């Protein structure tokens, strides 16, 4: 799962990234309005942590732009501005949650988890498909009761497929999901094929076969059986 942290206080931003990275989230940072707007327009994220007071602009304008473009990303406002008007305006524009500073990192993590779960998996802690059962809380995967041990990248790919079921996903989109904006600097995305190959082999060995289909010249698709 990929998160964009829009926060101009670098120490706080670094603390958020350190904590959430420890929770196996892929985090990217933006410290100014211009940088935040550029990343939000170019890349796809599962959740955006949005400060309102940014050098060069208002964070609510970024939120407005996301919703105007019908971007479904989950947005949590994190701001020292605790005025009721700002909170209400943010929620009216389309924010999913509002967490005033200061906050505990454990609470922030649970808010992030709740937003992602609600937006991508219908508010359930369990994702079930094709005999597959994923517990989002403990990040465990089973096929017909048999535990399947996945690497972090394989697990992230599996969730990405399920969150985009029956849609064709390009190799570049998967590379960006796994590596963030670092994907732009890679010569190729062959590592994605390796992760997909290993994921398919592990699922097939447990009895979940032919769920990931190769769409020639386009990408891959998770197919519901």
mmCIF file of C-alpha atoms in Angstrom:
data_model
loop_
_atom_site.group_PDB
_atom_site.id
_atom_site.type_symbol
_atom_site.label_atom_id
_atom_site.label_comp_id
_atom_site.label_asym_id
_atom_site.label_seq_id
_atom_site.Cartn_x
_atom_site.Cartn_y
_atom_site.Cartn_z
ATOM 1 C CA UNK A 1 0.000 0.000 0.000
ATOM 2 C CA UNK A 2 1.376 3.388 -1.011
ATOM 3 C CA UNK A 3 0.999 6.597 0.992
ATOM 4 C CA UNK A 4 1.810 10.208 0.144
ATOM 5 C CA UNK A 5 2.765 12.262 3.203
ATOM 6 C CA UNK A 6 2.158 15.963 2.507
ATOM 7 C CA UNK A 7 3.716 17.745 5.474
ATOM 8 C CA UNK A 8 6.118 20.698 5.531
ATOM 9 C CA UNK A 9 7.534 19.913 8.988
ATOM 10 C CA UNK A 10 10.352 17.615 7.914
ATOM 11 C CA UNK A 11 10.950 16.133 11.351
ATOM 12 C CA UNK A 12 7.290 15.172 11.699
ATOM 13 C CA UNK A 13 7.157 13.931 8.111
ATOM 14 C CA UNK A 14 10.235 11.761 8.662
ATOM 15 C CA UNK A 15 8.716 10.379 11.879
ATOM 16 C CA UNK A 16 5.484 9.479 10.074
ATOM 17 C CA UNK A 17 7.387 7.803 7.241
ATOM 18 C CA UNK A 18 9.603 5.855 9.667
ATOM 19 C CA UNK A 19 6.611 4.575 11.618
ATOM 20 C CA UNK A 20 4.406 3.690 8.652
ATOM 21 C CA UNK A 21 7.323 2.089 6.794
ATOM 22 C CA UNK A 22 7.672 -0.165 9.820
ATOM 23 C CA UNK A 23 4.018 -1.104 9.233
ATOM 24 C CA UNK A 24 4.965 -2.173 5.672
ATOM 25 C CA UNK A 25 3.557 0.872 3.877
ATOM 26 C CA UNK A 26 5.471 2.424 0.997
ATOM 27 C CA UNK A 27 5.732 6.125 1.784
ATOM 28 C CA UNK A 28 6.596 9.156 -0.325
ATOM 29 C CA UNK A 29 6.984 12.726 0.881
ATOM 30 C CA UNK A 30 6.057 16.191 -0.325
ATOM 31 C CA UNK A 31 7.044 19.313 1.617
ATOM 32 C CA UNK A 32 5.547 22.130 -0.460
ATOM 33 C CA UNK A 33 2.248 22.846 -2.210
ATOM 34 C CA UNK A 34 3.825 22.628 -5.669
ATOM 35 C CA UNK A 35 5.602 19.344 -4.947
ATOM 36 C CA UNK A 36 2.478 17.846 -3.391
ATOM 37 C CA UNK A 37 0.241 18.830 -6.283
ATOM 38 C CA UNK A 38 2.701 17.454 -8.831
ATOM 39 C CA UNK A 39 2.964 14.058 -7.126
ATOM 40 C CA UNK A 40 -0.777 13.832 -6.490
ATOM 41 C CA UNK A 41 -1.423 14.489 -10.193
ATOM 42 C CA UNK A 42 1.181 12.082 -11.570
ATOM 43 C CA UNK A 43 1.208 9.073 -9.236
ATOM 44 C CA UNK A 44 -1.445 6.832 -7.718
ATOM 45 C CA UNK A 45 -1.701 6.351 -3.962
ATOM 46 C CA UNK A 46 -3.842 4.345 -1.582
ATOM 47 C CA UNK A 47 -3.902 7.126 0.990
ATOM 48 C CA UNK A 48 -2.822 10.771 1.260
ATOM 49 C CA UNK A 49 -1.931 12.390 4.588
ATOM 50 C CA UNK A 50 -2.602 16.063 4.004
ATOM 51 C CA UNK A 51 -1.428 19.069 6.007
ATOM 52 C CA UNK A 52 -3.420 22.239 5.348
ATOM 53 C CA UNK A 53 -0.704 24.821 5.982
ATOM 54 C CA UNK A 54 1.809 24.377 3.162
ATOM 55 C CA UNK A 55 4.497 26.655 1.719
ATOM 56 C CA UNK A 56 3.034 28.037 -1.497
ATOM 57 C CA UNK A 57 -0.614 27.131 -1.062
ATOM 58 C CA UNK A 58 -3.550 25.647 0.833
ATOM 59 C CA UNK A 59 -3.800 21.891 1.290
ATOM 60 C CA UNK A 60 -7.553 22.065 0.774
ATOM 61 C CA UNK A 61 -6.928 23.153 -2.807
ATOM 62 C CA UNK A 62 -5.059 19.881 -3.380
ATOM 63 C CA UNK A 63 -7.984 17.958 -1.918
ATOM 64 C CA UNK A 64 -10.406 19.867 -4.146
ATOM 65 C CA UNK A 65 -8.295 19.075 -7.207
ATOM 66 C CA UNK A 66 -8.187 15.353 -6.345
ATOM 67 C CA UNK A 67 -11.951 15.142 -6.006
ATOM 68 C CA UNK A 68 -12.562 17.298 -9.074
ATOM 69 C CA UNK A 69 -10.583 14.728 -11.068
ATOM 70 C CA UNK A 70 -12.629 11.948 -9.415
ATOM 71 C CA UNK A 71 -9.524 10.504 -7.798
ATOM 72 C CA UNK A 72 -10.827 7.946 -5.241
ATOM 73 C CA UNK A 73 -7.686 8.007 -3.046
ATOM 74 C CA UNK A 74 -8.338 8.050 0.699
ATOM 75 C CA UNK A 75 -7.410 11.404 2.273
ATOM 76 C CA UNK A 76 -6.723 12.077 5.945
ATOM 77 C CA UNK A 77 -6.197 15.699 6.930
ATOM 78 C CA UNK A 78 -3.460 16.103 9.545
ATOM 79 C CA UNK A 79 -3.234 19.678 10.688
ATOM 80 C CA UNK A 80 -2.713 21.913 13.691
ATOM 81 C CA UNK A 81 -5.541 24.066 12.357
ATOM 82 C CA UNK A 82 -8.326 22.857 14.629
ATOM 83 C CA UNK A 83 -10.956 25.402 13.621
ATOM 84 C CA UNK A 84 -14.331 23.761 13.078
ATOM 85 C CA UNK A 85 -14.772 25.534 9.723
ATOM 86 C CA UNK A 86 -11.567 24.000 8.315
ATOM 87 C CA UNK A 87 -12.542 20.530 9.493
ATOM 88 C CA UNK A 88 -16.060 20.773 8.084
ATOM 89 C CA UNK A 89 -14.859 22.222 4.778
ATOM 90 C CA UNK A 90 -12.313 19.436 4.373
ATOM 91 C CA UNK A 91 -14.917 16.749 5.019
ATOM 92 C CA UNK A 92 -17.401 18.459 2.702
ATOM 93 C CA UNK A 93 -14.828 18.596 -0.096
ATOM 94 C CA UNK A 94 -14.176 14.889 0.275
ATOM 95 C CA UNK A 95 -11.647 14.110 3.020
ATOM 96 C CA UNK A 96 -12.178 10.735 4.681
ATOM 97 C CA UNK A 97 -10.894 11.690 8.113
ATOM 98 C CA UNK A 98 -9.371 14.529 10.128
ATOM 99 C CA UNK A 99 -6.639 14.012 12.729
ATOM 100 C CA UNK A 100 -5.494 17.108 14.650
ATOM 101 C CA UNK A 101 -1.876 17.552 15.705
ATOM 102 C CA UNK A 102 -0.326 16.359 17.908
ATOM 103 C CA UNK A 103 -1.291 12.720 17.496
ATOM 104 C CA UNK A 104 0.068 9.298 18.382
ATOM 105 C CA UNK A 105 1.594 7.373 15.487
ATOM 106 C CA UNK A 106 -0.325 4.228 16.435
ATOM 107 C CA UNK A 107 -3.606 6.140 16.063
ATOM 108 C CA UNK A 108 -2.513 7.541 12.713
ATOM 109 C CA UNK A 109 -1.655 4.031 11.533
ATOM 110 C CA UNK A 110 -5.102 2.738 12.482
ATOM 111 C CA UNK A 111 -6.778 5.694 10.742
ATOM 112 C CA UNK A 112 -4.789 4.919 7.578
ATOM 113 C CA UNK A 113 -5.705 1.248 7.794
ATOM 114 C CA UNK A 114 -9.393 2.078 8.278
ATOM 115 C CA UNK A 115 -9.498 4.436 5.290
ATOM 116 C CA UNK A 116 -7.771 1.962 2.960
ATOM 117 C CA UNK A 117 -9.944 -0.916 4.164
ATOM 118 C CA UNK A 118 -13.125 1.100 3.715
ATOM 119 C CA UNK A 119 -12.243 2.382 0.247
ATOM 120 C CA UNK A 120 -10.766 -0.770 -1.273
ATOM 121 C CA UNK A 121 -12.265 -3.708 0.592
ATOM 122 C CA UNK A 122 -15.773 -2.633 1.668
ATOM 123 C CA UNK A 123 -14.754 -2.034 5.299
ATOM 124 C CA UNK A 124 -13.970 -5.706 5.915
ATOM 125 C CA UNK A 125 -10.881 -7.072 7.660
ATOM 126 C CA UNK A 126 -11.164 -10.241 5.579
ATOM 127 C CA UNK A 127 -10.870 -10.422 1.802
ATOM 128 C CA UNK A 128 -12.159 -13.668 0.280
ATOM 129 C CA UNK A 129 -11.929 -14.590 -3.402
ATOM 130 C CA UNK A 130 -11.478 -17.828 -5.379
ATOM 131 C CA UNK A 131 -10.849 -19.882 -2.222
ATOM 132 C CA UNK A 132 -8.343 -17.237 -1.165
ATOM 133 C CA UNK A 133 -8.638 -15.663 2.283
ATOM 134 C CA UNK A 134 -6.606 -12.612 3.312
ATOM 135 C CA UNK A 135 -6.624 -11.229 6.839
ATOM 136 C CA UNK A 136 -5.753 -7.553 6.423
ATOM 137 C CA UNK A 137 -5.005 -7.077 10.114
ATOM 138 C CA UNK A 138 -2.266 -9.684 10.471
ATOM 139 C CA UNK A 139 -1.430 -9.746 6.727
ATOM 140 C CA UNK A 140 -1.893 -13.507 6.475
ATOM 141 C CA UNK A 141 -2.913 -15.370 3.314
ATOM 142 C CA UNK A 142 -4.639 -18.742 3.083
ATOM 143 C CA UNK A 143 -5.997 -20.874 0.250
ATOM 144 C CA UNK A 144 -8.663 -23.342 1.365
ATOM 145 C CA UNK A 145 -7.248 -23.160 4.893
ATOM 146 C CA UNK A 146 -3.636 -23.671 3.810
ATOM 147 C CA UNK A 147 -1.256 -20.876 4.819
ATOM 148 C CA UNK A 148 0.648 -19.260 1.942
ATOM 149 C CA UNK A 149 3.884 -17.495 2.842
ATOM 150 C CA UNK A 150 4.429 -14.420 0.672
ATOM 151 C CA UNK A 151 7.148 -11.807 0.583
ATOM 152 C CA UNK A 152 6.169 -8.189 1.208
ATOM 153 C CA UNK A 153 6.208 -7.409 -2.525
ATOM 154 C CA UNK A 154 4.156 -10.502 -3.384
ATOM 155 C CA UNK A 155 1.587 -9.583 -0.716
ATOM 156 C CA UNK A 156 1.359 -6.008 -1.988
ATOM 157 C CA UNK A 157 0.885 -7.256 -5.544
ATOM 158 C CA UNK A 158 -1.860 -9.632 -4.441
ATOM 159 C CA UNK A 159 -3.776 -6.820 -2.728
ATOM 160 C CA UNK A 160 -3.224 -4.591 -5.757
ATOM 161 C CA UNK A 161 -4.742 -7.250 -8.005
ATOM 162 C CA UNK A 162 -7.723 -7.780 -5.720
ATOM 163 C CA UNK A 163 -8.298 -4.054 -5.359
ATOM 164 C CA UNK A 164 -8.394 -3.848 -9.172
ATOM 165 C CA UNK A 165 -10.118 -7.154 -9.905
ATOM 166 C CA UNK A 166 -11.182 -7.696 -13.500
ATOM 167 C CA UNK A 167 -9.155 -4.674 -14.626
ATOM 168 C CA UNK A 168 -6.017 -4.941 -16.743
ATOM 169 C CA UNK A 169 -3.023 -3.554 -14.839
ATOM 170 C CA UNK A 170 0.073 -2.520 -16.742
ATOM 171 C CA UNK A 171 3.552 -3.574 -15.685
ATOM 172 C CA UNK A 172 4.500 0.086 -15.187
ATOM 173 C CA UNK A 173 1.532 0.604 -12.839
ATOM 174 C CA UNK A 174 2.641 -2.377 -10.772
ATOM 175 C CA UNK A 175 6.229 -1.115 -10.730
ATOM 176 C CA UNK A 176 5.028 2.259 -9.463
ATOM 177 C CA UNK A 177 2.868 0.581 -6.815
ATOM 178 C CA UNK A 178 5.816 -1.413 -5.516
ATOM 179 C CA UNK A 179 8.568 1.202 -5.888
ATOM 180 C CA UNK A 180 6.820 4.586 -5.860
ATOM 181 C CA UNK A 181 8.330 7.404 -7.874
ATOM 182 C CA UNK A 182 11.624 5.470 -7.995
ATOM 183 C CA UNK A 183 10.025 3.460 -10.815
ATOM 184 C CA UNK A 184 10.565 6.431 -13.139
ATOM 185 C CA UNK A 185 14.321 6.058 -12.766
ATOM 186 C CA UNK A 186 14.467 2.346 -13.586
ATOM 187 C CA UNK A 187 15.715 1.134 -16.956
ATOM 188 C CA UNK A 188 13.064 -1.592 -17.036
ATOM 189 C CA UNK A 189 10.347 -3.164 -14.916
ATOM 190 C CA UNK A 190 11.423 -6.785 -15.299
ATOM 191 C CA UNK A 191 11.413 -7.236 -11.520
ATOM 192 C CA UNK A 192 7.605 -7.055 -11.670
ATOM 193 C CA UNK A 193 7.494 -10.182 -13.841
ATOM 194 C CA UNK A 194 9.620 -12.025 -11.287
ATOM 195 C CA UNK A 195 7.270 -11.103 -8.432
ATOM 196 C CA UNK A 196 4.200 -12.093 -10.483
ATOM 197 C CA UNK A 197 5.779 -15.406 -11.490
ATOM 198 C CA UNK A 198 6.584 -16.244 -7.854
ATOM 199 C CA UNK A 199 3.152 -15.134 -6.634
ATOM 200 C CA UNK A 200 1.360 -17.258 -9.248
ATOM 201 C CA UNK A 201 3.515 -20.283 -8.384
ATOM 202 C CA UNK A 202 2.807 -20.013 -4.644
ATOM 203 C CA UNK A 203 -0.929 -19.562 -5.150
ATOM 204 C CA UNK A 204 -1.088 -22.418 -7.659
ATOM 205 C CA UNK A 205 0.799 -24.738 -5.308
ATOM 206 C CA UNK A 206 -1.858 -24.030 -2.670
ATOM 207 C CA UNK A 207 -4.697 -24.663 -5.121
ATOM 208 C CA UNK A 208 -5.534 -21.180 -6.395
ATOM 209 C CA UNK A 209 -4.751 -21.531 -10.104
ATOM 210 C CA UNK A 210 -5.220 -19.336 -13.146
ATOM 211 C CA UNK A 211 -6.403 -16.273 -11.216
ATOM 212 C CA UNK A 212 -3.725 -13.987 -12.671
ATOM 213 C CA UNK A 213 -4.025 -13.772 -16.428
ATOM 214 C CA UNK A 214 -1.453 -12.326 -18.802
ATOM 215 C CA UNK A 215 -3.091 -9.919 -21.254
ATOM 216 C CA UNK A 216 -0.684 -9.937 -24.176
ATOM 217 C CA UNK A 217 1.056 -6.625 -24.779
ATOM 218 C CA UNK A 218 -0.976 -4.862 -22.086
ATOM 219 C CA UNK A 219 -0.420 -6.249 -18.604
ATOM 220 C CA UNK A 220 -2.090 -8.604 -16.142
ATOM 221 C CA UNK A 221 -5.572 -9.116 -14.744
ATOM 222 C CA UNK A 222 -6.993 -10.866 -11.696
ATOM 223 C CA UNK A 223 -9.912 -12.995 -12.885
ATOM 224 C CA UNK A 224 -12.762 -14.008 -10.590
ATOM 225 C CA UNK A 225 -13.653 -17.688 -10.950
#
